[in-house]
PDB file of C-alpha atoms in Angstrom:
ATOM      1  CA  GLN J   1      87.673 -59.693-183.612  1.00  0.00           C
ATOM      2  CA  VAL J   2      85.750 -62.541-182.066  1.00  0.00           C
ATOM      3  CA  HIS J   3      87.625 -65.377-180.432  1.00  0.00           C
ATOM      4  CA  LEU J   4      86.111 -68.802-179.959  1.00  0.00           C
ATOM      5  CA  VAL J   5      87.751 -71.172-177.514  1.00  0.00           C
ATOM      6  CA  GLU J   6      86.727 -74.830-177.407  1.00  0.00           C
ATOM      7  CA  SER J   7      87.243 -77.149-174.484  1.00  0.00           C
ATOM      8  CA  GLY J   8      86.132 -80.571-173.326  1.00  0.00           C
ATOM      9  CA  GLY J   9      87.711 -82.856-175.890  1.00  0.00           C
ATOM     10  CA  GLY J  10      89.467 -86.060-174.954  1.00  0.00           C
ATOM     11  CA  SER J  11      89.448 -89.815-175.307  1.00  0.00           C
ATOM     12  CA  VAL J  12      86.497 -92.048-174.557  1.00  0.00           C
ATOM     13  CA  GLN J  13      85.431 -95.622-175.192  1.00  0.00           C
ATOM     14  CA  PRO J  14      82.669 -96.458-177.672  1.00  0.00           C
ATOM     15  CA  GLY J  15      79.285 -95.831-176.114  1.00  0.00           C
ATOM     16  CA  GLY J  16      80.660 -93.135-173.844  1.00  0.00           C
ATOM     17  CA  SER J  17      79.882 -89.443-173.606  1.00  0.00           C
ATOM     18  CA  LEU J  18      81.703 -86.130-173.821  1.00  0.00           C
ATOM     19  CA  ARG J  19      80.614 -82.516-173.604  1.00  0.00           C
ATOM     20  CA  LEU J  20      82.321 -79.839-175.629  1.00  0.00           C
ATOM     21  CA  SER J  21      82.084 -76.177-174.789  1.00  0.00           C
ATOM     22  CA  CYS J  22      82.809 -73.087-176.868  1.00  0.00           C
ATOM     23  CA  ALA J  23      83.289 -69.719-175.227  1.00  0.00           C
ATOM     24  CA  VAL J  24      82.601 -66.569-177.249  1.00  0.00           C
ATOM     25  CA  SER J  25      84.923 -63.710-176.357  1.00  0.00           C
ATOM     26  CA  ARG J  26      82.973 -60.786-177.751  1.00  0.00           C
ATOM     27  CA  GLY J  27      79.326 -59.908-177.877  1.00  0.00           C
ATOM     28  CA  SER J  28      76.452 -62.137-176.979  1.00  0.00           C
ATOM     29  CA  LEU J  29      75.344 -65.461-178.371  1.00  0.00           C
ATOM     30  CA  ARG J  30      72.256 -63.576-179.484  1.00  0.00           C
ATOM     31  CA  ASP J  31      74.446 -61.823-182.053  1.00  0.00           C
ATOM     32  CA  TYR J  32      75.482 -65.010-183.848  1.00  0.00           C
ATOM     33  CA  ALA J  33      74.425 -68.266-185.315  1.00  0.00           C
ATOM     34  CA  MET J  34      76.638 -70.878-183.702  1.00  0.00           C
ATOM     35  CA  GLY J  35      77.770 -74.112-185.250  1.00  0.00           C
ATOM     36  CA  TRP J  36      79.900 -77.169-184.633  1.00  0.00           C
ATOM     37  CA  PHE J  37      81.868 -78.899-187.360  1.00  0.00           C
ATOM     38  CA  ARG J  38      84.318 -81.775-187.287  1.00  0.00           C
ATOM     39  CA  GLN J  39      87.150 -83.042-189.416  1.00  0.00           C
ATOM     40  CA  ALA J  40      88.509 -86.557-189.337  1.00  0.00           C
ATOM     41  CA  PRO J  41      91.934 -87.436-190.772  1.00  0.00           C
ATOM     42  CA  GLY J  42      91.825 -87.559-194.548  1.00  0.00           C
ATOM     43  CA  LYS J  43      88.245 -86.303-194.705  1.00  0.00           C
ATOM     44  CA  GLU J  44      86.575 -82.985-195.391  1.00  0.00           C
ATOM     45  CA  ARG J  45      85.218 -80.857-192.606  1.00  0.00           C
ATOM     46  CA  GLU J  46      81.650 -81.873-191.845  1.00  0.00           C
ATOM     47  CA  PHE J  47      78.672 -80.057-190.349  1.00  0.00           C
ATOM     48  CA  VAL J  48      77.641 -81.407-186.942  1.00  0.00           C
ATOM     49  CA  ALA J  49      75.092 -79.023-185.424  1.00  0.00           C
ATOM     50  CA  CYS J  50      73.973 -75.413-185.250  1.00  0.00           C
ATOM     51  CA  VAL J  51      71.753 -73.164-183.170  1.00  0.00           C
ATOM     52  CA  PHE J  52      70.123 -69.912-184.184  1.00  0.00           C
ATOM     53  CA  TRP J  53      69.152 -68.259-180.942  1.00  0.00           C
ATOM     54  CA  THR J  54      67.101 -65.510-182.561  1.00  0.00           C
ATOM     55  CA  ARG J  55      64.967 -68.089-184.356  1.00  0.00           C
ATOM     56  CA  SER J  56      65.054 -70.701-181.622  1.00  0.00           C
ATOM     57  CA  MET J  57      66.069 -73.210-184.263  1.00  0.00           C
ATOM     58  CA  ILE J  58      68.486 -76.096-184.142  1.00  0.00           C
ATOM     59  CA  ASP J  59      69.737 -78.533-186.733  1.00  0.00           C
ATOM     60  CA  TYR J  60      72.006 -81.580-186.755  1.00  0.00           C
ATOM     61  CA  GLY J  61      73.995 -83.523-189.261  1.00  0.00           C
ATOM     62  CA  ASP J  62      72.435 -86.848-190.166  1.00  0.00           C
ATOM     63  CA  SER J  63      75.252 -88.873-188.624  1.00  0.00           C
ATOM     64  CA  VAL J  64      74.747 -87.390-185.141  1.00  0.00           C
ATOM     65  CA  LYS J  65      70.975 -86.966-184.914  1.00  0.00           C
ATOM     66  CA  GLY J  66      69.571 -88.540-181.785  1.00  0.00           C
ATOM     67  CA  ARG J  67      72.996 -88.779-180.142  1.00  0.00           C
ATOM     68  CA  PHE J  68      74.287 -85.202-179.966  1.00  0.00           C
ATOM     69  CA  THR J  69      72.612 -82.161-178.440  1.00  0.00           C
ATOM     70  CA  ILE J  70      73.612 -78.541-178.958  1.00  0.00           C
ATOM     71  CA  PHE J  71      72.610 -76.032-176.330  1.00  0.00           C
ATOM     72  CA  THR J  72      73.585 -72.589-175.123  1.00  0.00           C
ATOM     73  CA  ASP J  73      74.415 -71.203-171.714  1.00  0.00           C
ATOM     74  CA  MET J  74      73.607 -67.526-171.978  1.00  0.00           C
ATOM     75  CA  ALA J  75      75.008 -66.723-168.538  1.00  0.00           C
ATOM     76  CA  LYS J  76      78.411 -68.116-169.511  1.00  0.00           C
ATOM     77  CA  ASN J  77      78.138 -67.061-173.161  1.00  0.00           C
ATOM     78  CA  THR J  78      78.973 -70.569-174.298  1.00  0.00           C
ATOM     79  CA  VAL J  79      77.573 -72.993-176.822  1.00  0.00           C
ATOM     80  CA  ASN J  80      77.889 -76.626-175.853  1.00  0.00           C
ATOM     81  CA  LEU J  81      77.746 -79.964-177.593  1.00  0.00           C
ATOM     82  CA  GLN J  82      76.665 -82.951-175.548  1.00  0.00           C
ATOM     83  CA  MET J  83      77.803 -86.111-177.313  1.00  0.00           C
ATOM     84  CA  ASN J  84      76.334 -89.437-176.247  1.00  0.00           C
ATOM     85  CA  SER J  85      76.623 -92.975-177.592  1.00  0.00           C
ATOM     86  CA  LEU J  86      79.917 -92.091-179.181  1.00  0.00           C
ATOM     87  CA  LYS J  87      81.268 -94.251-181.968  1.00  0.00           C
ATOM     88  CA  PRO J  88      84.772 -94.645-183.409  1.00  0.00           C
ATOM     89  CA  ASP J  89      83.516 -92.772-186.491  1.00  0.00           C
ATOM     90  CA  ASP J  90      82.998 -89.714-184.291  1.00  0.00           C
ATOM     91  CA  THR J  91      86.766 -89.421-183.885  1.00  0.00           C
ATOM     92  CA  ALA J  92      87.756 -86.028-185.265  1.00  0.00           C
ATOM     93  CA  VAL J  93      88.874 -82.535-184.438  1.00  0.00           C
ATOM     94  CA  TYR J  94      85.766 -80.575-183.479  1.00  0.00           C
ATOM     95  CA  TYR J  95      85.481 -76.900-184.338  1.00  0.00           C
ATOM     96  CA  CYS J  96      83.171 -74.239-183.044  1.00  0.00           C
ATOM     97  CA  ALA J  97      82.072 -71.516-185.473  1.00  0.00           C
ATOM     98  CA  ALA J  98      80.092 -68.281-185.361  1.00  0.00           C
ATOM     99  CA  SER J  99      78.185 -66.475-188.075  1.00  0.00           C
ATOM    100  CA  ILE J 100      77.047 -62.855-188.006  1.00  0.00           C
ATOM    101  CA  TRP J 101      74.835 -63.443-191.063  1.00  0.00           C
ATOM    102  CA  ARG J 102      72.564 -66.017-189.483  1.00  0.00           C
ATOM    103  CA  ASP J 103      71.298 -67.328-192.812  1.00  0.00           C
ATOM    104  CA  TRP J 104      69.336 -70.486-192.086  1.00  0.00           C
ATOM    105  CA  ASN J 105      69.426 -71.536-195.734  1.00  0.00           C
ATOM    106  CA  ILE J 106      73.174 -72.038-195.707  1.00  0.00           C
ATOM    107  CA  ARG J 107      73.587 -73.087-192.097  1.00  0.00           C
ATOM    108  CA  LYS J 108      75.486 -76.274-192.995  1.00  0.00           C
ATOM    109  CA  LEU J 109      78.116 -74.582-195.137  1.00  0.00           C
ATOM    110  CA  GLN J 110      81.503 -73.635-193.757  1.00  0.00           C
ATOM    111  CA  SER J 111      81.355 -70.411-195.771  1.00  0.00           C
ATOM    112  CA  HIS J 112      78.395 -69.282-193.667  1.00  0.00           C
ATOM    113  CA  TYR J 113      80.615 -68.877-190.636  1.00  0.00           C
ATOM    114  CA  ASP J 114      82.912 -65.934-190.014  1.00  0.00           C
ATOM    115  CA  TYR J 115      84.822 -67.025-186.937  1.00  0.00           C
ATOM    116  CA  TRP J 116      86.346 -70.354-185.979  1.00  0.00           C
ATOM    117  CA  GLY J 117      87.901 -71.845-182.912  1.00  0.00           C
ATOM    118  CA  GLN J 118      91.204 -73.676-182.870  1.00  0.00           C
ATOM    119  CA  GLY J 119      89.567 -77.093-182.552  1.00  0.00           C
ATOM    120  CA  THR J 120      89.549 -79.778-179.917  1.00  0.00           C
ATOM    121  CA  GLN J 121      90.373 -83.450-180.441  1.00  0.00           C
ATOM    122  CA  VAL J 122      87.817 -86.144-179.737  1.00  0.00           C
ATOM    123  CA  THR J 123      88.992 -89.747-179.907  1.00  0.00           C
ATOM    124  CA  VAL J 124      86.633 -92.686-179.555  1.00  0.00           C
ATOM    125  CA  SER J 125      88.470 -95.958-179.217  1.00  0.00           C
ATOM    126  CA  SER J 126      88.457 -99.127-177.182  1.00  0.00           C
TER     127      SER J 126
END
């Protein structure tokens, strides 16, 4: 069983920044495709970003392109999400996810991912 543990959530004013981190308990990041999703109250869970280490490929959801950056720290076995220029619409619970299938064609689908973290709250408000 793989455990994913997110950290780094919190409250920030519009225009501010936060960095989320997701620690993988088993194996190496090389073994997985890693993704971030978010879910706002009353809305469906939405794809935010993903990284496929073996393909050196990254993708972002349209609403976060140019503001968010996903990157890995292989020494710490973590995948991180740097969030800049935050907006109130970014308020959500953010989830880390890992896929053993690493299928680029379905990278944005929740069903692609086998393991999920418990989520961390991000609130953007003045």
